Amino acid sequence: MAFHVRGVLLPEDEERDLWLVGDRVTFSPVEGAETIADRGYVLPGLVDAHCHIGIAPGGGPVEGIAQAKELAATDRDSGVLAIRDCGSPYPYPQLDDDPDVPRLARAGQHVAPPKRYLRDIGVEVGAPDVPGEIAAQARAGNGWVKLVGDWIDRSVGDLAPAWDAATLEAAVRAAQAAGARITAHTFSEEAVAVLVRAGIDCLEHGTGLSIDLIGEMARRGTALVPTMINIATFGDIAARAEGKFPEYARHMRALGDGFPAVVRAAYEAGVPLFVGTDAGGGISHGVIADEMLCLHEEAGLAPLDVLRAASWGAREWLGFPGLVEGGLADLVVYAEDPRRDLRVVRAPQRMVLRGRVIR
Ligand SMILES: [Zn+2]
């Protein structure tokens, strides 16, 4: 079965015809193809660059593969046709080629320090075991490794690095030696500085980034996935922690309040930014439009740059070719121009995943 699509292709901004044959895109006419869209704005399928389909709503691992698929379907129905799974306590390599599931770039399980991180999520290891565990999780994933770079240390009463600087640096080297890209959760100021200078590939959140480090990321091409809708919950986290950990609460509030300016500085410096929701646990699936609008409204990204960060730019970064000859047959069609009004991304009119029409 072949499909025909006509519309204004982004980012090229040209009205064109394209055909989908199986899981491939072609610009050569295919006789007998069924026309599934003849107007509108056509983009490569969206990417949620920070998502956890292995973490159940409320926290903890999913009950099984069916629940992971259900969560992925919620993301898919919002136009997300590829996911970078940023750590999963439940392994599901069999979903990599599942026709119903968005394409997956997967880290294995989060590598976290002992007895500090979210319960039942990370594989928790002491400093000497970090490089070995990173190598193991690189084998469990399909190209990425996820490190927990900092978290609350209840004995200190504030955020603190997960391990010493030498261990964080060794983690970066171990992942890259294993042929994987490595990213890290960071909220605070200390671990993020060590990781950027060690040559980490990407940062999640990055609330503790300084202007100096943003410059260093831009020079190195280190990516940032801000997850602004997650950081917007810092006030609630602080309120719950206030009684027992007042210094942590103050720190979280300050990091949350300063974050739009951090993302704006990273954008202006040319740091590669990608759209991630951090769905799973406390954040709902299917909310990529909220994160896209947040990047525009709170951090000042132009609509075209938000679209790049959520679509063709993210696909190129993860190795999922877009709407080029021989590219992958994933696309979304919007009735109106999302560059003129980004709210259009809330309502995809047509979606094709892996060559199959899903809306
Ligand atoms: Zn996450």
Coordinates of C-alpha atoms and ligand atoms in Angstrom, one line a residue:
M1 CA 0.0 0.0 0.0
A2 CA 1.4 3.4 -1.0
F3 CA 0.1 6.8 0.2
H4 CA 0.3 10.3 -1.4
V5 CA 0.6 13.5 0.6
R6 CA 0.5 17.0 -0.7
G7 CA 1.2 20.1 1.4
V8 CA 3.7 22.7 2.5
L9 CA 6.8 20.8 3.7
L10 CA 8.7 22.2 6.7
P11 CA 11.4 23.2 7.1
E12 CA 11.8 23.6 3.3
D13 CA 8.6 25.8 3.1
E14 CA 7.7 24.4 -0.3
E15 CA 4.4 23.0 -1.5
R16 CA 5.3 19.5 -2.7
D17 CA 4.0 16.0 -3.3
L18 CA 5.5 13.0 -1.6
W19 CA 4.8 9.3 -1.5
L20 CA 5.1 6.8 1.2
V21 CA 5.9 3.2 0.2
G22 CA 6.2 0.9 3.1
D23 CA 8.4 2.6 5.7
R24 CA 10.1 4.9 3.2
V25 CA 9.6 8.3 1.7
T26 CA 10.0 9.1 -2.0
F27 CA 9.5 12.1 -4.2
S28 CA 9.0 10.0 -7.3
P29 CA 5.3 9.6 -8.2
V30 CA 3.8 6.2 -7.3
E31 CA 0.9 5.1 -9.5
G32 CA -2.3 4.1 -7.6
A33 CA -1.2 5.6 -4.3
E34 CA -4.1 6.7 -2.0
T35 CA -4.1 10.4 -1.3
I36 CA -4.3 10.9 2.5
A37 CA -3.7 14.7 2.6
D38 CA -3.9 17.3 -0.1
R39 CA -3.3 20.5 1.9
G40 CA -1.8 21.7 5.1
Y41 CA 1.6 21.8 6.7
V42 CA 3.6 18.6 6.7
L43 CA 6.4 17.9 9.2
P44 CA 8.6 14.9 10.0
G45 CA 7.0 13.1 13.0
L46 CA 7.6 14.8 16.4
V47 CA 10.2 13.6 18.9
D48 CA 9.8 13.5 22.7
A49 CA 13.5 13.7 23.6
H50 CA 13.0 12.9 27.3
C51 CA 10.2 10.4 28.0
H52 CA 9.8 7.3 30.2
I53 CA 7.4 4.7 28.9
G54 CA 8.8 2.2 31.5
I55 CA 7.8 4.3 34.5
A56 CA 4.1 4.0 35.6
P57 CA 2.0 7.0 36.4
G58 CA 2.7 8.0 40.0
G59 CA 6.2 6.2 40.0
G60 CA 7.8 2.8 40.0
P61 CA 8.2 0.4 37.0
V62 CA 5.4 -0.3 34.6
E63 CA 3.5 -3.6 35.4
G64 CA 4.5 -5.1 32.0
I65 CA 5.0 -4.5 28.3
A66 CA 1.3 -3.8 27.7
Q67 CA 1.4 -0.8 30.0
A68 CA 4.5 0.5 28.4
K69 CA 2.8 0.2 25.0
E70 CA -0.3 2.0 26.3
L71 CA 1.8 4.9 27.6
A72 CA 3.6 5.1 24.2
A73 CA 0.3 5.2 22.4
T74 CA -0.7 8.3 24.4
D75 CA 2.5 10.0 23.3
R76 CA 2.0 8.8 19.7
D77 CA -1.5 10.3 19.6
S78 CA -0.1 13.7 20.3
G79 CA 2.1 13.5 17.2
V80 CA 5.2 12.0 18.9
L81 CA 6.4 9.4 16.4
A82 CA 9.9 8.9 18.0
I83 CA 10.9 8.8 21.7
R84 CA 14.2 9.1 23.4
D85 CA 13.6 6.9 26.5
C86 CA 15.7 8.6 29.1
G87 CA 15.9 5.6 31.4
S88 CA 13.6 2.7 32.2
P89 CA 13.5 0.4 35.2
Y90 CA 11.6 -2.1 32.9
P91 CA 13.4 -3.4 29.9
Y92 CA 11.5 -3.6 26.6
P93 CA 13.9 -4.1 23.7
Q94 CA 11.2 -6.0 21.8
L95 CA 9.3 -2.7 21.3
D96 CA 12.1 -1.3 19.1
D97 CA 10.4 -2.6 15.9
D98 CA 6.8 -2.7 17.1
P99 CA 4.6 -1.1 14.4
D100 CA 2.3 0.5 17.0
V101 CA 5.1 2.2 19.0
P102 CA 7.0 5.4 18.1
R103 CA 10.6 4.8 17.1
L104 CA 12.8 4.4 20.2
A105 CA 16.2 5.7 21.1
R106 CA 16.7 4.0 24.5
A107 CA 19.0 4.4 27.4
G108 CA 19.0 1.3 29.7
Q109 CA 18.2 1.8 33.3
H110 CA 19.2 5.0 35.1
V111 CA 22.6 4.7 36.8
A112 CA 22.1 6.3 40.3
P113 CA 23.9 6.6 43.6
P114 CA 22.9 4.2 46.5
K115 CA 19.7 5.0 48.5
R116 CA 19.2 8.6 47.2
Y117 CA 17.3 8.5 43.9
L118 CA 13.6 7.7 43.2
R119 CA 12.6 4.3 44.7
D120 CA 12.8 1.3 42.3
I121 CA 13.9 3.3 39.3
G122 CA 17.7 3.4 39.1
V123 CA 20.3 0.7 39.3
E124 CA 22.1 2.0 42.3
V125 CA 25.9 1.7 42.5
G126 CA 28.8 3.0 44.5
A127 CA 31.6 5.0 42.9
P128 CA 33.9 2.0 42.1
D129 CA 31.2 0.2 40.2
V130 CA 30.0 3.2 38.1
P131 CA 32.1 2.6 34.9
G132 CA 31.2 -1.1 34.8
E133 CA 27.5 -0.4 35.3
I134 CA 27.6 2.3 32.6
A135 CA 29.0 -0.2 30.1
A136 CA 26.3 -2.8 31.1
Q137 CA 23.5 -0.2 30.6
A138 CA 25.0 0.8 27.3
R139 CA 24.5 -2.8 26.2
A140 CA 21.0 -2.8 27.5
G141 CA 20.0 0.4 25.7
N142 CA 20.3 1.0 21.9
G143 CA 22.6 4.0 21.8
W144 CA 22.2 6.0 25.0
V145 CA 23.1 5.8 28.7
K146 CA 21.4 7.8 31.5
L147 CA 23.3 9.0 34.5
V148 CA 21.8 10.6 37.6
G149 CA 24.3 13.4 38.1
D150 CA 22.9 14.9 41.3
W151 CA 19.9 14.5 43.7
I152 CA 19.0 15.5 47.2
D153 CA 21.5 14.2 49.8
R154 CA 19.4 14.0 52.9
S155 CA 22.5 13.9 55.1
V156 CA 23.5 17.3 53.7
G157 CA 19.9 18.7 53.4
D158 CA 20.5 19.9 49.8
L159 CA 21.2 18.8 46.3
A160 CA 24.6 17.2 45.9
P161 CA 26.6 15.4 43.2
A162 CA 25.8 11.7 42.9
W163 CA 29.5 10.8 43.2
D164 CA 32.9 12.6 43.2
A165 CA 34.1 14.4 40.2
A166 CA 36.6 11.6 39.1
T167 CA 33.7 9.1 39.0
L168 CA 31.5 11.5 37.0
E169 CA 34.3 11.9 34.5
A170 CA 34.9 8.1 34.4
A171 CA 31.2 7.6 33.7
V172 CA 31.4 9.8 30.6
R173 CA 34.5 8.0 29.3
A174 CA 33.0 4.5 30.0
A175 CA 29.8 5.3 28.0
Q176 CA 31.7 6.7 25.1
A177 CA 34.2 3.8 25.1
A178 CA 31.2 1.5 24.9
G179 CA 30.0 3.3 21.8
A180 CA 27.0 5.0 23.5
R181 CA 26.0 8.6 24.0
I182 CA 25.6 9.6 27.6
T183 CA 23.2 12.1 29.2
A184 CA 22.7 13.1 32.8
H185 CA 20.0 14.3 35.0
T186 CA 21.3 17.5 36.7
F187 CA 19.5 20.1 38.8
S188 CA 22.3 21.7 40.8
E189 CA 25.5 23.7 39.9
E190 CA 28.3 21.3 40.8
A191 CA 27.9 18.0 38.9
V192 CA 26.8 19.8 35.7
A193 CA 30.1 21.7 35.5
V194 CA 32.2 18.5 35.8
L195 CA 30.0 16.7 33.3
V196 CA 30.1 19.4 30.6
R197 CA 33.9 19.7 30.9
A198 CA 34.2 15.9 30.7
G199 CA 32.5 16.0 27.3
I200 CA 29.1 14.6 28.1
D201 CA 26.8 14.4 25.0
C202 CA 23.6 15.9 26.5
L203 CA 22.1 17.3 29.7
E204 CA 18.6 16.8 31.1
H205 CA 17.1 19.8 32.9
G206 CA 20.3 21.7 33.5
T207 CA 18.8 24.2 35.9
G208 CA 22.2 24.8 37.5
L209 CA 23.9 25.9 34.3
S210 CA 26.0 29.1 34.5
I211 CA 26.6 31.5 31.6
D212 CA 30.2 30.1 31.4
L213 CA 29.0 26.5 31.0
I214 CA 26.4 27.5 28.4
G215 CA 29.3 29.0 26.4
E216 CA 31.2 25.7 26.8
M217 CA 28.2 23.7 25.7
A218 CA 27.8 25.8 22.6
R219 CA 31.5 25.4 21.7
R220 CA 31.3 21.6 22.2
G221 CA 27.8 21.1 20.7
T222 CA 26.5 19.6 24.0
A223 CA 22.7 19.2 23.7
L224 CA 20.2 20.4 26.4
V225 CA 16.7 19.0 26.9
P226 CA 15.2 21.5 29.4
T227 CA 11.9 19.7 30.3
M228 CA 10.4 23.1 31.3
I229 CA 7.0 21.6 32.3
N230 CA 8.8 19.4 34.8
I231 CA 10.9 22.3 36.2
A232 CA 7.6 24.2 36.7
T233 CA 6.8 21.7 39.5
F234 CA 9.8 22.8 41.5
G235 CA 7.6 25.1 43.7
D236 CA 5.5 22.1 44.7
I237 CA 8.5 20.0 45.4
A238 CA 10.0 22.8 47.5
A239 CA 6.7 23.2 49.4
R240 CA 6.6 19.5 50.3
A241 CA 10.2 19.5 51.4
E242 CA 10.1 22.8 53.3
G243 CA 9.7 21.4 56.9
K244 CA 12.5 18.8 56.8
F245 CA 14.9 20.3 54.3
P246 CA 14.6 24.1 54.2
E247 CA 17.9 24.7 52.4
Y248 CA 16.9 22.2 49.6
A249 CA 13.5 23.9 49.3
R250 CA 15.2 27.3 49.0
H251 CA 17.6 26.0 46.4
M252 CA 14.9 24.3 44.3
R253 CA 12.8 27.5 44.3
A254 CA 15.8 29.6 43.1
L255 CA 16.7 27.0 40.4
G256 CA 13.1 26.9 39.2
D257 CA 12.7 30.7 39.2
G258 CA 15.9 31.2 37.2
F259 CA 15.3 28.5 34.7
P260 CA 13.5 30.4 31.9
A261 CA 16.5 32.8 31.7
V262 CA 18.9 29.8 31.6
V263 CA 17.0 28.3 28.6
R264 CA 16.9 31.6 26.9
A265 CA 20.6 32.1 27.4
A266 CA 21.3 28.6 26.0
Y267 CA 19.1 29.3 23.0
E268 CA 20.8 32.6 22.3
A269 CA 24.3 31.0 22.6
G270 CA 23.4 28.3 20.0
V271 CA 23.2 25.3 22.3
P272 CA 21.3 22.5 20.5
L273 CA 18.0 22.3 22.3
F274 CA 15.4 19.5 22.1
V275 CA 11.9 19.1 23.3
G276 CA 11.4 16.6 26.1
T277 CA 8.4 16.3 28.5
D278 CA 9.9 13.9 31.1
A279 CA 6.6 12.0 31.0
G280 CA 6.4 9.1 33.3
G281 CA 5.9 9.1 37.1
G282 CA 4.6 12.6 37.9
I283 CA 4.3 14.0 34.4
S284 CA 1.5 12.8 32.1
H285 CA 2.2 11.4 28.7
G286 CA 1.0 13.1 25.5
V287 CA 1.9 16.7 26.6
I288 CA 4.6 17.6 24.0
A289 CA 2.5 20.6 22.8
D290 CA 2.7 22.0 26.4
E291 CA 6.5 21.8 26.4
M292 CA 6.7 23.3 22.9
L293 CA 4.5 26.3 23.9
C294 CA 6.5 26.7 27.1
L295 CA 9.8 26.9 25.2
H296 CA 8.2 29.6 23.0
E297 CA 6.4 31.6 25.7
E298 CA 8.8 31.3 28.7
A299 CA 12.2 31.0 27.1
G300 CA 11.6 33.0 23.9
L301 CA 12.3 30.4 21.2
A302 CA 10.9 31.4 17.8
P303 CA 8.2 29.0 16.6
L304 CA 10.4 27.7 13.8
D305 CA 13.2 26.9 16.3
V306 CA 10.7 25.1 18.6
L307 CA 9.5 23.0 15.6
R308 CA 13.1 22.2 14.7
A309 CA 13.8 21.1 18.3
A310 CA 10.7 18.9 18.3
S311 CA 10.9 17.5 14.7
W312 CA 13.5 17.5 12.0
G313 CA 16.4 18.7 14.3
A314 CA 15.7 16.1 16.9
R315 CA 15.3 13.3 14.3
E316 CA 18.6 14.2 12.8
W317 CA 20.2 14.2 16.2
L318 CA 18.8 10.7 17.0
G319 CA 19.4 9.2 13.6
F320 CA 15.8 9.0 12.4
P321 CA 15.8 10.5 8.9
G322 CA 12.9 12.8 8.1
L323 CA 11.1 13.7 4.8
V324 CA 13.9 13.2 2.4
E325 CA 14.3 10.7 -0.4
G326 CA 14.6 7.3 1.3
G327 CA 13.7 8.8 4.7
L328 CA 11.5 7.2 7.3
A329 CA 7.7 7.3 6.7
D330 CA 6.7 9.2 9.8
L331 CA 4.9 12.5 9.4
V332 CA 2.3 14.8 10.9
V333 CA 0.0 17.2 9.0
Y334 CA -1.4 20.4 10.5
A335 CA -4.3 22.3 9.0
E336 CA -2.7 25.7 9.6
D337 CA 0.9 27.0 9.7
P338 CA 2.4 26.2 13.1
R339 CA 5.1 28.9 12.4
R340 CA 2.3 31.6 12.5
D341 CA 0.5 30.1 15.6
L342 CA 2.4 27.4 17.4
R343 CA -0.9 26.3 19.2
V344 CA -1.7 24.5 16.0
V345 CA 0.5 21.6 17.2
R346 CA -2.2 20.7 19.7
A347 CA -4.3 19.3 16.8
P348 CA -2.5 17.1 14.3
Q349 CA -4.9 16.4 11.4
R350 CA -3.1 13.4 9.9
M351 CA -0.4 11.2 11.3
V352 CA 1.6 8.4 9.6
L353 CA 3.9 6.2 11.7
R354 CA 6.2 3.7 10.0
G355 CA 4.2 4.0 6.8
R356 CA 0.8 3.3 8.5
V357 CA -1.9 5.9 8.8
I358 CA -2.7 6.2 12.5
R359 CA -5.0 9.3 12.1
Ligands
ZN1 ZN 13.2 11.9 33.4

